[in-house]
Structure formats: C-alpha cells, structure tokens
C-alpha cells in the first residue's frame, strides 16, 4: 500500500505544521513516510503546500505527478491541485474559503466548513487541525488516535498548553 497526499493553502494557515503532524502520525503507526514542503519566498499569505507519501514498504519517490488525496484550505489551492488528484481519488476542501464546485466527475469531493468550525473554538489558527480530523474521517489509513499523538509530539513541551484546543479541533468533524 502506498498513498500520496497533498496539503495546501496559504502561508499562515499551518499547512506545514499539519503535514508534520500527519507524517508523525504515520510514523507512529509504523509506516514509511516522506514529507516534502514547498512554499514561496513570501511565506505568510503566499502559496504553501506539502506532499506526503506513506507506504508499508520503502517509499518509491517523494514528488508524485498525481495524488490520492488533496486537502486544500483555500480557493487558489483548490484550483491548482484539483487536477493533480488521481481518477478515483479525493479532494477535501475548506468550504469556508472554497466554492463548492465539482469540475471533474472522476474524483470524490468532500466540502467541510473547516474555518467556521475552527472559529467555533475561538480561533482560526486550528483550521489546519480541524482539516486533519476531516481527512481522518474520509481516509481509512489516517488514524485519529495517531493524529492526536502526532499533535502532542509536534507541539512538544513548549506548547503543551495548546494541546486540549487542538484535540478538540481534531475531533470536531464526525463522518455523517
């Protein structure tokens, strides 16, 4: 089993942090994983994405032409990465910032108001973690328990006071 993920948004949305959490969750599940960040020089406000490849065996390469899952937090990322989703793959979009359009009929779409959900917790800063919870509800190989441990590991001792809020964010979306 080898699966490819793209997480994308604009700088400041915590895309690279979310990718780090996801990669750590896969490692905690004893999977082989690569994590590849890509961001413009402008950082905050500019386009940011990361690619993750997870496998039971050695990962064949990092930068794949097409992806099984695209998790996008803004319209620009949706427009850019919807074409990179494999036929039969899934795009998961933050409907707070992404119009619910379906330009292809050979992929699955999941729209969730991730930004609004994060704001219900008092801050948009956890939209990235809300998005990981949505991903876990859609993708069988992403385990919420491992994600929670990944959040704890990545936040570390210095930011452990943020752990309860992030765990709430992770568990907000329940597959309907």
mmCIF file with all atom_site columns, N, CA, C and O in Angstrom, residues 128-160:
data_model
loop_
_atom_site.group_PDB
_atom_site.id
_atom_site.type_symbol
_atom_site.label_atom_id
_atom_site.label_alt_id
_atom_site.label_comp_id
_atom_site.label_asym_id
_atom_site.label_entity_id
_atom_site.label_seq_id
_atom_site.pdbx_PDB_ins_code
_atom_site.Cartn_x
_atom_site.Cartn_y
_atom_site.Cartn_z
_atom_site.occupancy
_atom_site.B_iso_or_equiv
_atom_site.pdbx_formal_charge
_atom_site.auth_seq_id
_atom_site.auth_comp_id
_atom_site.auth_asym_id
_atom_site.auth_atom_id
_atom_site.pdbx_PDB_model_num
ATOM 1   N N  . UNK A 1 128 ? -6.171  24.120 10.438 1.00 0.00 ? 128 UNK A N  1
ATOM 2   C CA . UNK A 1 128 ? -5.326  23.038 9.930  1.00 0.00 ? 128 UNK A CA 1
ATOM 3   C C  . UNK A 1 128 ? -5.573  21.725 10.668 1.00 0.00 ? 128 UNK A C  1
ATOM 4   O O  . UNK A 1 128 ? -5.603  20.657 10.056 1.00 0.00 ? 128 UNK A O  1
ATOM 5   N N  . UNK A 1 129 ? -5.780  21.786 11.958 1.00 0.00 ? 129 UNK A N  1
ATOM 6   C CA . UNK A 1 129 ? -6.002  20.567 12.740 1.00 0.00 ? 129 UNK A CA 1
ATOM 7   C C  . UNK A 1 129 ? -7.434  20.059 12.518 1.00 0.00 ? 129 UNK A C  1
ATOM 8   O O  . UNK A 1 129 ? -7.655  18.850 12.432 1.00 0.00 ? 129 UNK A O  1
ATOM 9   N N  . UNK A 1 130 ? -8.397  20.973 12.395 1.00 0.00 ? 130 UNK A N  1
ATOM 10  C CA . UNK A 1 130 ? -9.749  20.561 12.021 1.00 0.00 ? 130 UNK A CA 1
ATOM 11  C C  . UNK A 1 130 ? -9.681  19.779 10.708 1.00 0.00 ? 130 UNK A C  1
ATOM 12  O O  . UNK A 1 130 ? -10.305 18.723 10.553 1.00 0.00 ? 130 UNK A O  1
ATOM 13  N N  . UNK A 1 131 ? -8.891  20.285 9.761  1.00 0.00 ? 131 UNK A N  1
ATOM 14  C CA . UNK A 1 131 ? -8.789  19.635 8.446  1.00 0.00 ? 131 UNK A CA 1
ATOM 15  C C  . UNK A 1 131 ? -8.230  18.213 8.564  1.00 0.00 ? 131 UNK A C  1
ATOM 16  O O  . UNK A 1 131 ? -8.640  17.325 7.815  1.00 0.00 ? 131 UNK A O  1
ATOM 17  N N  . UNK A 1 132 ? -7.318  17.986 9.491  1.00 0.00 ? 132 UNK A N  1
ATOM 18  C CA . UNK A 1 132 ? -6.786  16.635 9.698  1.00 0.00 ? 132 UNK A CA 1
ATOM 19  C C  . UNK A 1 132 ? -7.865  15.697 10.230 1.00 0.00 ? 132 UNK A C  1
ATOM 20  O O  . UNK A 1 132 ? -7.902  14.514 9.870  1.00 0.00 ? 132 UNK A O  1
ATOM 21  N N  . UNK A 1 133 ? -8.748  16.218 11.067 1.00 0.00 ? 133 UNK A N  1
ATOM 22  C CA . UNK A 1 133 ? -9.872  15.414 11.543 1.00 0.00 ? 133 UNK A CA 1
ATOM 23  C C  . UNK A 1 133 ? -10.809 15.032 10.414 1.00 0.00 ? 133 UNK A C  1
ATOM 24  O O  . UNK A 1 133 ? -11.314 13.901 10.352 1.00 0.00 ? 133 UNK A O  1
ATOM 25  N N  . UNK A 1 134 ? -11.052 15.962 9.495  1.00 0.00 ? 134 UNK A N  1
ATOM 26  C CA . UNK A 1 134 ? -11.879 15.664 8.325  1.00 0.00 ? 134 UNK A CA 1
ATOM 27  C C  . UNK A 1 134 ? -11.186 14.602 7.476  1.00 0.00 ? 134 UNK A C  1
ATOM 28  O O  . UNK A 1 134 ? -11.810 13.624 7.046  1.00 0.00 ? 134 UNK A O  1
ATOM 29  N N  . UNK A 1 135 ? -9.895  14.772 7.249  1.00 0.00 ? 135 UNK A N  1
ATOM 30  C CA . UNK A 1 135 ? -9.136  13.793 6.478  1.00 0.00 ? 135 UNK A CA 1
ATOM 31  C C  . UNK A 1 135 ? -9.241  12.406 7.108  1.00 0.00 ? 135 UNK A C  1
ATOM 32  O O  . UNK A 1 135 ? -9.461  11.414 6.410  1.00 0.00 ? 135 UNK A O  1
ATOM 33  N N  . UNK A 1 136 ? -9.101  12.317 8.415  1.00 0.00 ? 136 UNK A N  1
ATOM 34  C CA . UNK A 1 136 ? -9.181  11.027 9.104  1.00 0.00 ? 136 UNK A CA 1
ATOM 35  C C  . UNK A 1 136 ? -10.549 10.374 8.928  1.00 0.00 ? 136 UNK A C  1
ATOM 36  O O  . UNK A 1 136 ? -10.648 9.149  8.863  1.00 0.00 ? 136 UNK A O  1
ATOM 37  N N  . UNK A 1 137 ? -11.599 11.179 8.829  1.00 0.00 ? 137 UNK A N  1
ATOM 38  C CA . UNK A 1 137 ? -12.940 10.603 8.663  1.00 0.00 ? 137 UNK A CA 1
ATOM 39  C C  . UNK A 1 137 ? -13.178 10.095 7.249  1.00 0.00 ? 137 UNK A C  1
ATOM 40  O O  . UNK A 1 137 ? -14.073 9.298  7.013  1.00 0.00 ? 137 UNK A O  1
ATOM 41  N N  . UNK A 1 138 ? -12.360 10.547 6.305  1.00 0.00 ? 138 UNK A N  1
ATOM 42  C CA . UNK A 1 138 ? -12.519 10.200 4.894  1.00 0.00 ? 138 UNK A CA 1
ATOM 43  C C  . UNK A 1 138 ? -11.544 9.109  4.457  1.00 0.00 ? 138 UNK A C  1
ATOM 44  O O  . UNK A 1 138 ? -11.858 8.294  3.591  1.00 0.00 ? 138 UNK A O  1
ATOM 45  N N  . UNK A 1 139 ? -10.379 9.082  5.055  1.00 0.00 ? 139 UNK A N  1
ATOM 46  C CA . UNK A 1 139 ? -9.292  8.206  4.625  1.00 0.00 ? 139 UNK A CA 1
ATOM 47  C C  . UNK A 1 139 ? -9.026  7.139  5.689  1.00 0.00 ? 139 UNK A C  1
ATOM 48  O O  . UNK A 1 139 ? -8.635  7.464  6.812  1.00 0.00 ? 139 UNK A O  1
ATOM 49  N N  . UNK A 1 140 ? -9.213  5.893  5.330  1.00 0.00 ? 140 UNK A N  1
ATOM 50  C CA . UNK A 1 140 ? -9.086  4.793  6.282  1.00 0.00 ? 140 UNK A CA 1
ATOM 51  C C  . UNK A 1 140 ? -7.688  4.624  6.869  1.00 0.00 ? 140 UNK A C  1
ATOM 52  O O  . UNK A 1 140 ? -7.544  4.065  7.948  1.00 0.00 ? 140 UNK A O  1
ATOM 53  N N  . UNK A 1 141 ? -6.660  5.077  6.169  1.00 0.00 ? 141 UNK A N  1
ATOM 54  C CA . UNK A 1 141 ? -5.309  4.847  6.693  1.00 0.00 ? 141 UNK A CA 1
ATOM 55  C C  . UNK A 1 141 ? -4.843  5.946  7.645  1.00 0.00 ? 141 UNK A C  1
ATOM 56  O O  . UNK A 1 141 ? -3.773  5.842  8.215  1.00 0.00 ? 141 UNK A O  1
ATOM 57  N N  . UNK A 1 142 ? -5.659  6.987  7.819  1.00 0.00 ? 142 UNK A N  1
ATOM 58  C CA . UNK A 1 142 ? -5.327  8.050  8.768  1.00 0.00 ? 142 UNK A CA 1
ATOM 59  C C  . UNK A 1 142 ? -6.100  7.776  10.053 1.00 0.00 ? 142 UNK A C  1
ATOM 60  O O  . UNK A 1 142 ? -7.324  7.741  10.057 1.00 0.00 ? 142 UNK A O  1
ATOM 61  N N  . UNK A 1 143 ? -5.374  7.567  11.130 1.00 0.00 ? 143 UNK A N  1
ATOM 62  C CA . UNK A 1 143 ? -5.956  7.186  12.412 1.00 0.00 ? 143 UNK A CA 1
ATOM 63  C C  . UNK A 1 143 ? -6.020  8.402  13.336 1.00 0.00 ? 143 UNK A C  1
ATOM 64  O O  . UNK A 1 143 ? -4.991  9.034  13.587 1.00 0.00 ? 143 UNK A O  1
ATOM 65  N N  . UNK A 1 144 ? -7.231  8.717  13.857 1.00 0.00 ? 144 UNK A N  1
ATOM 66  C CA . UNK A 1 144 ? -7.373  9.896  14.734 1.00 0.00 ? 144 UNK A CA 1
ATOM 67  C C  . UNK A 1 144 ? -6.542  9.766  16.008 1.00 0.00 ? 144 UNK A C  1
ATOM 68  O O  . UNK A 1 144 ? -6.015  10.749 16.509 1.00 0.00 ? 144 UNK A O  1
ATOM 69  N N  . UNK A 1 145 ? -6.448  8.567  16.541 1.00 0.00 ? 145 UNK A N  1
ATOM 70  C CA . UNK A 1 145 ? -5.629  8.369  17.744 1.00 0.00 ? 145 UNK A CA 1
ATOM 71  C C  . UNK A 1 145 ? -4.170  8.690  17.486 1.00 0.00 ? 145 UNK A C  1
ATOM 72  O O  . UNK A 1 145 ? -3.519  9.360  18.287 1.00 0.00 ? 145 UNK A O  1
ATOM 73  N N  . UNK A 1 146 ? -3.663  8.229  16.344 1.00 0.00 ? 146 UNK A N  1
ATOM 74  C CA . UNK A 1 146 ? -2.275  8.533  15.985 1.00 0.00 ? 146 UNK A CA 1
ATOM 75  C C  . UNK A 1 146 ? -2.100  10.015 15.685 1.00 0.00 ? 146 UNK A C  1
ATOM 76  O O  . UNK A 1 146 ? -1.064  10.596 16.000 1.00 0.00 ? 146 UNK A O  1
ATOM 77  N N  . UNK A 1 147 ? -3.123  10.626 15.068 1.00 0.00 ? 147 UNK A N  1
ATOM 78  C CA . UNK A 1 147 ? -3.062  12.072 14.825 1.00 0.00 ? 147 UNK A CA 1
ATOM 79  C C  . UNK A 1 147 ? -2.972  12.834 16.149 1.00 0.00 ? 147 UNK A C  1
ATOM 80  O O  . UNK A 1 147 ? -2.211  13.794 16.262 1.00 0.00 ? 147 UNK A O  1
ATOM 81  N N  . UNK A 1 148 ? -3.759  12.413 17.131 1.00 0.00 ? 148 UNK A N  1
ATOM 82  C CA . UNK A 1 148 ? -3.723  13.072 18.440 1.00 0.00 ? 148 UNK A CA 1
ATOM 83  C C  . UNK A 1 148 ? -2.325  12.966 19.049 1.00 0.00 ? 148 UNK A C  1
ATOM 84  O O  . UNK A 1 148 ? -1.800  13.941 19.598 1.00 0.00 ? 148 UNK A O  1
ATOM 85  N N  . UNK A 1 149 ? -1.722  11.784 18.944 1.00 0.00 ? 149 UNK A N  1
ATOM 86  C CA . UNK A 1 149 ? -0.348  11.619 19.441 1.00 0.00 ? 149 UNK A CA 1
ATOM 87  C C  . UNK A 1 149 ? 0.631   12.453 18.617 1.00 0.00 ? 149 UNK A C  1
ATOM 88  O O  . UNK A 1 149 ? 1.584   13.005 19.154 1.00 0.00 ? 149 UNK A O  1
ATOM 89  N N  . UNK A 1 150 ? 0.374   12.556 17.311 1.00 0.00 ? 150 UNK A N  1
ATOM 90  C CA . UNK A 1 150 ? 1.204   13.388 16.451 1.00 0.00 ? 150 UNK A CA 1
ATOM 91  C C  . UNK A 1 150 ? 1.126   14.854 16.837 1.00 0.00 ? 150 UNK A C  1
ATOM 92  O O  . UNK A 1 150 ? 2.135   15.560 16.857 1.00 0.00 ? 150 UNK A O  1
ATOM 93  N N  . UNK A 1 151 ? -0.087  15.317 17.150 1.00 0.00 ? 151 UNK A N  1
ATOM 94  C CA . UNK A 1 151 ? -0.269  16.702 17.610 1.00 0.00 ? 151 UNK A CA 1
ATOM 95  C C  . UNK A 1 151 ? 0.550   16.924 18.877 1.00 0.00 ? 151 UNK A C  1
ATOM 96  O O  . UNK A 1 151 ? 1.288   17.904 18.993 1.00 0.00 ? 151 UNK A O  1
ATOM 97  N N  . UNK A 1 152 ? 0.445   15.994 19.819 1.00 0.00 ? 152 UNK A N  1
ATOM 98  C CA . UNK A 1 152 ? 1.168   16.117 21.084 1.00 0.00 ? 152 UNK A CA 1
ATOM 99  C C  . UNK A 1 152 ? 2.681   16.143 20.847 1.00 0.00 ? 152 UNK A C  1
ATOM 100 O O  . UNK A 1 152 ? 3.399   16.966 21.418 1.00 0.00 ? 152 UNK A O  1
ATOM 101 N N  . UNK A 1 153 ? 3.156   15.263 19.971 1.00 0.00 ? 153 UNK A N  1
ATOM 102 C CA . UNK A 1 153 ? 4.585   15.184 19.700 1.00 0.00 ? 153 UNK A CA 1
ATOM 103 C C  . UNK A 1 153 ? 5.101   16.460 19.026 1.00 0.00 ? 153 UNK A C  1
ATOM 104 O O  . UNK A 1 153 ? 6.146   16.993 19.400 1.00 0.00 ? 153 UNK A O  1
ATOM 105 N N  . UNK A 1 154 ? 4.350   16.948 18.041 1.00 0.00 ? 154 UNK A N  1
ATOM 106 C CA . UNK A 1 154 ? 4.795   18.123 17.283 1.00 0.00 ? 154 UNK A CA 1
ATOM 107 C C  . UNK A 1 154 ? 4.711   19.391 18.131 1.00 0.00 ? 154 UNK A C  1
ATOM 108 O O  . UNK A 1 154 ? 5.598   20.239 18.073 1.00 0.00 ? 154 UNK A O  1
ATOM 109 N N  . UNK A 1 155 ? 3.649   19.532 18.922 1.00 0.00 ? 155 UNK A N  1
ATOM 110 C CA . UNK A 1 155 ? 3.542   20.722 19.782 1.00 0.00 ? 155 UNK A CA 1
ATOM 111 C C  . UNK A 1 155 ? 4.630   20.720 20.847 1.00 0.00 ? 155 UNK A C  1
ATOM 112 O O  . UNK A 1 155 ? 5.152   21.772 21.210 1.00 0.00 ? 155 UNK A O  1
ATOM 113 N N  . UNK A 1 156 ? 4.956   19.547 21.344 1.00 0.00 ? 156 UNK A N  1
ATOM 114 C CA . UNK A 1 156 ? 6.035   19.412 22.312 1.00 0.00 ? 156 UNK A CA 1
ATOM 115 C C  . UNK A 1 156 ? 5.725   20.042 23.653 1.00 0.00 ? 156 UNK A C  1
ATOM 116 O O  . UNK A 1 156 ? 4.625   20.545 23.909 1.00 0.00 ? 156 UNK A O  1
ATOM 117 N N  . UNK A 1 157 ? 6.706   20.026 24.483 1.00 0.00 ? 157 UNK A N  1
ATOM 118 C CA . UNK A 1 157 ? 6.574   20.523 25.853 1.00 0.00 ? 157 UNK A CA 1
ATOM 119 C C  . UNK A 1 157 ? 6.321   22.034 25.894 1.00 0.00 ? 157 UNK A C  1
ATOM 120 O O  . UNK A 1 157 ? 5.572   22.524 26.723 1.00 0.00 ? 157 UNK A O  1
ATOM 121 N N  . UNK A 1 158 ? 6.951   22.772 24.976 1.00 0.00 ? 158 UNK A N  1
ATOM 122 C CA . UNK A 1 158 ? 6.824   24.231 24.981 1.00 0.00 ? 158 UNK A CA 1
ATOM 123 C C  . UNK A 1 158 ? 5.401   24.705 24.714 1.00 0.00 ? 158 UNK A C  1
ATOM 124 O O  . UNK A 1 158 ? 5.005   25.773 25.164 1.00 0.00 ? 158 UNK A O  1
ATOM 125 N N  . UNK A 1 159 ? 4.644   23.935 23.929 1.00 0.00 ? 159 UNK A N  1
ATOM 126 C CA . UNK A 1 159 ? 3.291   24.365 23.548 1.00 0.00 ? 159 UNK A CA 1
ATOM 127 C C  . UNK A 1 159 ? 2.224   23.400 24.046 1.00 0.00 ? 159 UNK A C  1
ATOM 128 O O  . UNK A 1 159 ? 1.142   23.327 23.476 1.00 0.00 ? 159 UNK A O  1
ATOM 129 N N  . UNK A 1 160 ? 2.508   22.662 25.120 1.00 0.00 ? 160 UNK A N  1
ATOM 130 C CA . UNK A 1 160 ? 1.553   21.664 25.590 1.00 0.00 ? 160 UNK A CA 1
ATOM 131 C C  . UNK A 1 160 ? 0.247   22.292 26.084 1.00 0.00 ? 160 UNK A C  1
ATOM 132 O O  . UNK A 1 160 ? -0.769  21.630 26.123 1.00 0.00 ? 160 UNK A O  1
#
